[in-house]
Coordinates of C-alpha atoms in Angstrom, one line a residue:
Chain A
M589 CA -21.6 205.2 -49.2
P590 CA -19.1 206.1 -51.7
E591 CA -18.5 203.3 -54.6
P592 CA -15.1 201.6 -54.0
E593 CA -12.5 203.4 -56.1
S594 CA -11.6 201.2 -59.1
T595 CA -8.0 200.1 -59.5
P596 CA -6.6 201.7 -62.1
T597 CA -5.0 198.8 -64.4
T598 CA -1.7 199.9 -66.1
P599 CA -2.3 199.5 -69.7
V600 CA -0.6 196.5 -71.9
V601 CA 1.6 197.9 -74.6
W602 CA 3.1 195.7 -77.1
A603 CA 5.4 196.7 -80.1
V604 CA 5.4 195.0 -83.4
V605 CA 9.1 195.7 -85.3
V606 CA 8.7 195.1 -89.1
A607 CA 12.1 194.0 -90.4
A608 CA 11.0 191.8 -93.1
G609 CA 12.4 193.6 -96.4
S610 CA 14.7 192.3 -98.7
G611 CA 16.9 195.5 -98.8
R612 CA 16.6 195.4 -102.3
R613 CA 18.0 199.0 -102.9
F614 CA 20.7 198.7 -100.0
G615 CA 22.1 195.6 -101.4
G616 CA 21.8 193.0 -98.6
A617 CA 19.3 192.7 -95.7
K618 CA 19.9 196.2 -94.2
Q619 CA 18.2 195.4 -90.9
Y620 CA 21.0 193.1 -90.0
A621 CA 23.8 195.2 -90.9
P622 CA 26.3 196.2 -88.0
L623 CA 26.2 199.2 -86.3
A624 CA 27.8 200.5 -83.2
G625 CA 28.8 197.0 -82.3
R626 CA 25.3 195.7 -82.8
R627 CA 22.9 195.1 -85.6
V628 CA 20.5 197.9 -87.0
L629 CA 17.5 195.6 -85.9
D630 CA 18.8 195.2 -82.4
W631 CA 18.8 199.0 -81.7
S632 CA 15.2 199.5 -83.3
V633 CA 14.2 196.6 -81.0
D634 CA 15.5 197.9 -77.7
A635 CA 14.0 201.3 -78.4
A636 CA 10.6 199.7 -78.8
R637 CA 11.0 197.6 -75.8
S638 CA 11.7 200.6 -73.7
V639 CA 7.9 201.4 -73.6
A640 CA 6.5 197.8 -74.3
D641 CA 5.9 194.8 -72.2
G642 CA 6.6 192.7 -75.3
V643 CA 8.0 192.7 -78.8
V644 CA 7.3 190.8 -81.9
V645 CA 9.8 190.8 -84.6
V646 CA 8.6 190.2 -88.0
V647 CA 11.3 189.0 -90.4
A648 CA 11.5 187.8 -93.8
P649 CA 10.7 184.1 -94.4
G650 CA 13.9 182.2 -93.6
D651 CA 15.1 185.1 -91.3
A652 CA 13.9 183.7 -88.3
E653 CA 16.9 182.1 -86.9
T654 CA 19.0 185.2 -88.1
A655 CA 16.9 187.5 -85.8
E656 CA 16.2 185.0 -82.6
A657 CA 17.7 186.8 -80.0
A658 CA 15.6 190.3 -81.0
G659 CA 12.3 189.7 -80.1
D660 CA 9.8 188.1 -77.4
A661 CA 8.4 186.5 -80.9
V662 CA 9.7 186.2 -84.3
V663 CA 7.4 185.6 -87.0
P664 CA 7.6 185.4 -90.7
G665 CA 6.3 188.2 -92.5
G666 CA 4.2 188.5 -95.9
A667 CA 4.7 189.6 -99.5
T668 CA 3.5 193.2 -98.8
R669 CA 4.5 195.5 -95.6
S670 CA 0.6 195.5 -94.5
E671 CA 0.8 191.6 -94.6
S672 CA 3.6 191.8 -92.5
V673 CA 1.9 193.9 -89.9
R674 CA -1.1 191.7 -89.7
A675 CA 1.4 188.8 -89.1
G676 CA 3.1 190.5 -86.3
L677 CA -0.5 191.6 -84.9
S678 CA -1.5 188.2 -84.9
A679 CA 1.1 187.3 -82.2
V680 CA 0.4 190.2 -79.9
P681 CA -1.8 189.0 -76.9
A682 CA -5.3 189.7 -77.0
D683 CA -5.0 191.8 -74.0
A684 CA -2.6 194.5 -75.5
D685 CA -4.3 197.8 -75.1
V686 CA -1.5 199.8 -77.3
V687 CA -0.2 198.4 -80.2
V688 CA 3.4 200.0 -81.6
I689 CA 4.4 199.8 -85.0
H690 CA 7.9 200.5 -85.6
D691 CA 10.4 200.2 -88.6
G692 CA 13.4 197.8 -88.2
A693 CA 15.5 199.6 -90.3
R694 CA 15.3 202.9 -88.1
P695 CA 17.4 202.5 -85.5
L696 CA 18.0 206.0 -84.2
A697 CA 14.4 206.5 -82.7
S698 CA 14.6 207.6 -79.2
H699 CA 12.9 206.2 -76.0
A700 CA 11.3 209.7 -75.7
L701 CA 9.7 209.4 -79.1
F702 CA 8.1 206.1 -78.3
R703 CA 7.0 207.4 -75.3
S704 CA 5.4 210.3 -76.8
V705 CA 3.4 208.1 -79.2
V706 CA 2.3 205.6 -76.4
D707 CA 1.2 208.7 -74.3
A708 CA -0.9 210.2 -77.1
V709 CA -2.9 207.0 -77.3
L710 CA -3.4 206.8 -73.5
A711 CA -4.6 210.1 -73.6
G712 CA -7.4 209.3 -76.4
A713 CA -5.8 209.0 -79.5
D714 CA -6.7 206.0 -82.0
A715 CA -3.5 206.7 -83.6
A716 CA -0.4 208.7 -82.8
V717 CA 2.4 209.2 -85.7
P718 CA 5.8 211.4 -85.4
V719 CA 6.0 214.0 -88.1
V720 CA 8.5 216.0 -89.4
E721 CA 8.5 218.7 -91.6
V722 CA 9.6 218.8 -95.1
I723 CA 12.8 220.7 -95.3
D724 CA 13.8 220.4 -99.4
T725 CA 11.8 222.0 -102.2
V726 CA 9.3 219.4 -103.5
T727 CA 7.8 219.2 -106.8
D728 CA 5.5 217.2 -109.0
P729 CA 6.9 215.1 -111.7
H730 CA 6.9 218.3 -114.2
G731 CA 8.7 220.5 -111.8
V732 CA 6.1 222.4 -110.5
P733 CA 6.6 223.1 -106.5
V734 CA 4.2 221.7 -103.8
D735 CA 3.4 223.9 -100.9
R736 CA 5.8 222.7 -98.3
D737 CA 3.7 223.9 -95.5
S738 CA 0.7 221.5 -96.7
L739 CA 3.2 218.3 -96.4
R740 CA 4.2 216.5 -93.6
A741 CA 6.9 213.5 -93.7
V742 CA 5.5 210.8 -91.3
Q743 CA 8.1 208.3 -89.2
T744 CA 8.0 205.2 -87.0
P745 CA 7.2 204.5 -84.2
Q746 CA 3.4 205.0 -84.7
G747 CA 0.9 204.0 -81.6
F748 CA -2.1 202.7 -82.0
R749 CA -5.5 201.5 -79.8
A750 CA -5.0 197.7 -80.4
S751 CA -8.7 197.4 -81.2
V752 CA -8.6 200.1 -83.6
L753 CA -5.6 198.8 -85.5
R754 CA -6.8 195.4 -85.3
R755 CA -10.1 196.9 -86.8
V756 CA -8.5 198.6 -89.7
H757 CA -6.3 195.4 -90.7
A758 CA -9.4 193.3 -90.6
G759 CA -10.4 193.9 -94.4
T760 CA -6.5 193.1 -95.3
P761 CA -5.8 196.9 -96.8
E762 CA -2.5 197.6 -98.6
A763 CA -0.9 200.7 -97.4
T764 CA 2.7 201.6 -96.9
D765 CA 1.7 203.5 -93.6
D766 CA -0.8 202.4 -90.7
S767 CA -1.9 205.6 -89.5
S768 CA -3.5 206.2 -93.1
L769 CA -5.8 203.4 -92.7
V770 CA -6.9 204.8 -89.5
V771 CA -7.5 208.2 -90.9
A772 CA -9.6 206.6 -93.9
G773 CA -11.5 204.6 -91.2
G774 CA -12.3 207.9 -89.5
G775 CA -10.5 207.5 -86.6
R776 CA -8.8 210.2 -84.3
L777 CA -5.1 210.6 -85.2
R778 CA -2.8 212.7 -83.3
P779 CA 0.8 214.0 -84.8
V780 CA 3.6 214.0 -82.5
Q781 CA 6.8 216.1 -83.1
G782 CA 9.5 213.8 -84.9
E783 CA 12.8 213.5 -85.1
R784 CA 15.1 214.7 -87.9
W785 CA 17.6 212.0 -87.3
N786 CA 15.1 209.2 -86.9
L787 CA 16.8 208.0 -90.1
K788 CA 15.6 205.1 -92.3
I789 CA 18.4 203.2 -93.0
T790 CA 18.3 202.8 -97.0
E791 CA 21.7 203.0 -98.2
P792 CA 25.1 201.9 -97.0
D793 CA 26.1 205.7 -96.5
D794 CA 23.3 205.7 -94.0
L795 CA 25.3 203.8 -91.5
V796 CA 27.8 206.0 -91.7
V797 CA 25.6 208.8 -90.6
A798 CA 24.0 206.5 -88.3
E799 CA 27.1 205.7 -86.2
A800 CA 28.1 209.1 -85.9
L801 CA 25.1 210.4 -84.4
M802 CA 25.4 207.0 -81.9
E803 CA 28.5 208.1 -80.9
Q804 CA 27.5 212.0 -80.5
R805 CA 24.8 210.8 -78.0
Chain B
M1194 CA 35.3 226.9 -151.1
P1195 CA 34.0 225.7 -147.8
E1196 CA 33.3 228.1 -145.1
P1197 CA 35.9 228.4 -142.6
E1198 CA 35.0 226.2 -139.5
S1199 CA 33.8 228.6 -136.8
T1200 CA 36.0 228.2 -133.5
P1201 CA 33.8 226.9 -131.1
T1202 CA 33.7 229.1 -128.4
T1203 CA 34.4 227.8 -124.5
P1204 CA 31.1 228.5 -122.6
V1205 CA 31.3 230.8 -119.6
V1206 CA 29.8 229.7 -116.3
W1207 CA 29.2 231.4 -113.2
A1208 CA 27.9 230.1 -110.1
V1209 CA 25.9 232.2 -107.4
V1210 CA 26.2 230.7 -103.7
V1211 CA 23.4 231.9 -101.4
A1212 CA 24.4 232.3 -98.1
A1213 CA 22.1 235.3 -96.9
G1214 CA 20.2 233.3 -94.5
S1215 CA 20.3 234.3 -90.7
G1216 CA 20.1 230.6 -89.3
R1217 CA 17.1 231.4 -87.0
R1218 CA 16.5 227.8 -86.8
F1219 CA 20.1 226.6 -86.8
G1220 CA 20.7 229.3 -83.5
G1221 CA 23.5 231.3 -85.9
A1222 CA 24.9 231.7 -89.3
K1223 CA 25.2 228.1 -89.9
Q1224 CA 27.1 228.9 -93.3
Y1225 CA 30.1 229.9 -91.2
A1226 CA 30.0 227.2 -88.7
P1227 CA 33.3 225.1 -88.9
L1228 CA 33.1 222.1 -90.6
A1229 CA 36.4 219.6 -90.9
G1230 CA 38.5 222.4 -90.4
R1231 CA 36.8 224.8 -92.8
R1232 CA 33.5 226.9 -93.0
V1233 CA 30.2 225.1 -94.3
L1234 CA 30.4 228.1 -96.9
D1235 CA 33.9 227.2 -98.3
W1236 CA 33.0 223.8 -98.9
S1237 CA 29.8 225.0 -100.8
V1238 CA 32.0 227.4 -102.9
D1239 CA 34.8 225.1 -103.8
A1240 CA 32.3 222.8 -105.4
A1241 CA 30.8 225.4 -107.4
R1242 CA 34.3 226.8 -108.1
S1243 CA 34.8 223.2 -109.7
V1244 CA 32.8 223.8 -112.7
A1245 CA 32.6 227.9 -112.7
D1246 CA 34.9 230.4 -114.0
G1247 CA 33.9 232.8 -111.4
V1248 CA 31.6 232.6 -108.4
V1249 CA 29.4 235.2 -106.9
V1250 CA 28.7 234.7 -102.9
V1251 CA 25.5 236.4 -101.7
V1252 CA 25.6 237.0 -97.9
A1253 CA 23.5 238.8 -95.3
P1254 CA 24.2 242.7 -95.2
G1255 CA 27.0 243.0 -92.6
D1256 CA 28.6 239.7 -93.3
A1257 CA 30.7 240.8 -96.5
E1258 CA 33.9 240.9 -94.2
T1259 CA 33.4 237.6 -92.9
A1260 CA 32.7 236.0 -96.3
E1261 CA 35.6 237.6 -98.0
A1262 CA 38.0 235.0 -98.9
A1263 CA 35.2 232.8 -100.2
G1264 CA 34.3 234.3 -103.7
D1265 CA 35.3 236.2 -106.7
A1266 CA 32.7 238.9 -105.8
V1267 CA 30.7 239.0 -102.2
V1268 CA 27.8 240.9 -102.4
P1269 CA 24.8 241.8 -99.8
G1270 CA 21.5 239.9 -100.2
G1271 CA 18.1 241.0 -100.4
A1272 CA 14.9 240.4 -97.7
T1273 CA 13.9 237.1 -99.7
R1274 CA 15.5 234.2 -100.8
S1275 CA 14.5 235.8 -104.7
E1276 CA 15.9 239.1 -104.0
S1277 CA 19.2 237.6 -102.8
V1278 CA 19.3 235.7 -106.0
R1279 CA 18.8 238.8 -108.0
A1280 CA 21.6 240.6 -106.5
G1281 CA 23.8 237.7 -107.1
L1282 CA 22.9 237.6 -110.6
S1283 CA 23.5 241.2 -111.1
A1284 CA 27.3 240.4 -110.1
V1285 CA 27.4 237.9 -112.7
P1286 CA 29.3 239.2 -115.8
A1287 CA 27.1 239.8 -119.1
D1288 CA 28.9 237.1 -121.2
A1289 CA 27.9 234.6 -119.0
D1290 CA 26.3 231.4 -120.9
V1291 CA 25.1 229.3 -117.8
V1292 CA 24.4 230.2 -114.2
V1293 CA 24.4 227.6 -111.5
I1294 CA 22.8 228.5 -108.2
H1295 CA 23.7 226.9 -105.1
D1296 CA 22.7 226.9 -101.6
G1297 CA 25.8 227.9 -99.2
A1298 CA 24.4 225.4 -96.6
R1299 CA 24.8 222.4 -99.1
P1300 CA 28.3 221.6 -98.6
L1301 CA 28.4 218.0 -99.7
A1302 CA 27.2 218.5 -103.0
S1303 CA 30.0 216.7 -105.1
H1304 CA 31.8 218.0 -108.4
A1305 CA 29.7 215.2 -110.4
L1306 CA 26.7 216.8 -109.4
F1307 CA 27.7 220.5 -110.6
R1308 CA 29.3 219.0 -113.8
S1309 CA 25.7 217.1 -114.7
V1310 CA 23.7 220.0 -114.2
V1311 CA 25.9 222.4 -116.5
D1312 CA 26.4 219.6 -118.8
A1313 CA 22.6 219.6 -119.1
V1314 CA 22.2 223.0 -119.7
L1315 CA 24.8 223.0 -122.4
A1316 CA 22.8 220.5 -123.8
G1317 CA 19.9 222.3 -124.4
A1318 CA 18.1 222.4 -121.2
D1319 CA 17.0 226.0 -119.7
A1320 CA 17.1 224.8 -115.9
A1321 CA 18.9 221.6 -114.8
V1322 CA 18.1 220.4 -111.2
P1323 CA 19.1 217.7 -108.9
V1324 CA 15.9 215.6 -107.9
V1325 CA 15.9 212.6 -105.3
E1326 CA 13.1 210.5 -104.3
V1327 CA 11.1 210.8 -101.2
I1328 CA 11.7 208.2 -98.8
D1329 CA 9.4 209.0 -95.8
T1330 CA 5.6 208.5 -96.0
V1331 CA 4.2 211.8 -96.8
T1332 CA 0.8 213.2 -95.8
D1333 CA -1.1 216.2 -95.8
P1334 CA -2.1 218.0 -92.5
H1335 CA -4.8 215.5 -91.9
G1336 CA -2.7 212.4 -92.2
V1337 CA -4.2 211.9 -95.5
P1338 CA -1.1 210.1 -97.6
V1339 CA 0.2 211.9 -101.0
D1340 CA 1.5 209.2 -103.4
R1341 CA 5.1 209.3 -103.0
D1342 CA 5.7 208.5 -106.7
S1343 CA 4.2 212.0 -107.6
L1344 CA 6.7 213.8 -105.6
R1345 CA 10.3 214.8 -106.0
A1346 CA 12.4 216.3 -103.7
V1347 CA 14.6 219.2 -105.5
Q1348 CA 18.3 220.1 -104.4
T1349 CA 21.0 222.5 -105.4
P1350 CA 22.9 222.9 -107.4
Q1351 CA 20.5 224.2 -110.1
G1352 CA 22.2 225.1 -113.6
F1353 CA 20.3 227.7 -115.9
R1354 CA 20.6 229.0 -119.1
A1355 CA 21.8 232.4 -118.3
S1356 CA 19.5 234.6 -120.6
V1357 CA 16.5 232.2 -119.2
L1358 CA 17.4 233.1 -115.4
R1359 CA 17.7 236.5 -116.3
R1360 CA 14.5 236.7 -118.1
V1361 CA 12.4 235.0 -115.3
H1362 CA 13.7 237.1 -112.6
A1363 CA 13.1 240.4 -114.2
G1364 CA 9.6 240.4 -113.2
T1365 CA 11.0 240.3 -109.2
P1366 CA 9.0 237.0 -108.7
E1367 CA 9.3 235.4 -105.1
A1368 CA 9.9 231.8 -104.9
T1369 CA 11.9 229.3 -102.7
D1370 CA 13.8 227.6 -105.8
D1371 CA 14.6 228.9 -109.0
S1372 CA 13.7 226.1 -111.2
S1373 CA 10.0 226.8 -110.3
L1374 CA 10.0 230.0 -111.9
V1375 CA 11.5 228.6 -115.5
V1376 CA 8.9 226.1 -115.5
A1377 CA 6.3 228.4 -114.6
G1378 CA 7.5 230.5 -117.6
G1379 CA 6.9 227.5 -119.9
G1380 CA 10.8 226.5 -119.9
R1381 CA 12.5 223.1 -120.4
L1382 CA 13.4 221.7 -117.2
R1383 CA 15.6 218.9 -117.0
P1384 CA 16.0 216.6 -113.6
V1385 CA 19.0 215.2 -113.0
Q1386 CA 19.7 212.6 -110.4
G1387 CA 20.5 214.1 -107.3
E1388 CA 22.4 213.0 -104.1
R1389 CA 20.8 211.5 -101.0
W1390 CA 23.6 213.2 -98.7
N1391 CA 23.5 216.6 -100.3
L1392 CA 22.3 217.6 -97.1
K1393 CA 21.2 220.9 -96.3
I1394 CA 22.6 222.1 -93.1
T1395 CA 19.8 223.0 -91.1
E1396 CA 20.3 222.1 -87.1
P1397 CA 23.6 221.3 -85.5
D1398 CA 23.6 217.7 -85.4
D1399 CA 23.8 218.2 -89.3
L1400 CA 27.3 219.0 -88.9
V1401 CA 27.9 215.9 -87.0
V1402 CA 26.5 214.0 -89.8
A1403 CA 28.2 216.2 -92.8
E1404 CA 31.3 215.7 -90.6
A1405 CA 31.1 211.7 -90.5
L1406 CA 30.3 211.9 -94.6
M1407 CA 33.6 214.0 -95.3
E1408 CA 35.6 211.7 -93.4
Q1409 CA 34.0 208.9 -95.1
R1410 CA 35.1 210.1 -98.7

């Protein structure tokens, strides 16, 4: 007699949106700047929510009230980006299968991009990251060019097998990018096509650009 | 009796605007795309003209008529970027002291940026290039991060002592960037602060961004 077919369980996906920066370069907390009638952070959270069962927003200590409406949970960040990611991860339920890390200052990442990093993890990757080619010539500080074809610019959202992300963060490492921790730990990294205009809001002019691109859509 | 003071001569500055690309990625010749009521190329040439006694425009063979109004001289380009630069350089008068090379697809470079590369050459540099920091995380093709602080993104306009630029091109080298030829030849490179929104038009969405930034100015 054949075995009863196992019921396929729907994978549980959570997102951690990191918005704990002080916006030193921007001249204020850029994640709360107005953009197309809402705040930068709201757009970033909404895109994350389109693939996630829940969203944890990590904010600077003291900003919890400001960010309240944005996520299912709002937690204070740490002194570094990696500490902030760990603070967010600790609020992700234990049954999550996939965790997506996203930068709160990237309001233009599309639903399709979120979908593709989640799908890549469900298909077997330990980490899936959007990459784009580098368009400008890049040099070292002495003006000697670096072969562009050997470089990739890495964006967020980045998708992770939850168990792998928790494991690489257990050692409290520091990195500007979580996927590099997975690579360093020997995990399977799957690049997916990023989006040229998945802009990281950095300077006030960037809001002009983001607004124009949103109107275009 | 004191020597008569020598009359300081005004340095002669010429610009070469390279617009010979086929726009394969753009889906058409992006340098002729409309932007804020004119063509991308016209903005690029005008900014160059603000510091130059004359402007040579290098176009794809067959485009000479299209580009006619843009420059003081219009010359057909070669099969590679460096060949196109040499074609432009050959139309620069022999008495030029400074040559500025600019990409025809960068319509947002400011007059101030052109001024600063010319001034840096007049102050003694062999080459002066606008550089900006790299904002995204950059990795190698295996996902291993490259230290961002060791990388600079290089833009145009690039200013050159005319004699140095002619000398480094005499050997018909190939490079995506002229300043790297000067560095390879042992010349003095002076970086100047570039402009984050000195965008190289690459995809149709870039025109939306350029138009928004122009309206903002």
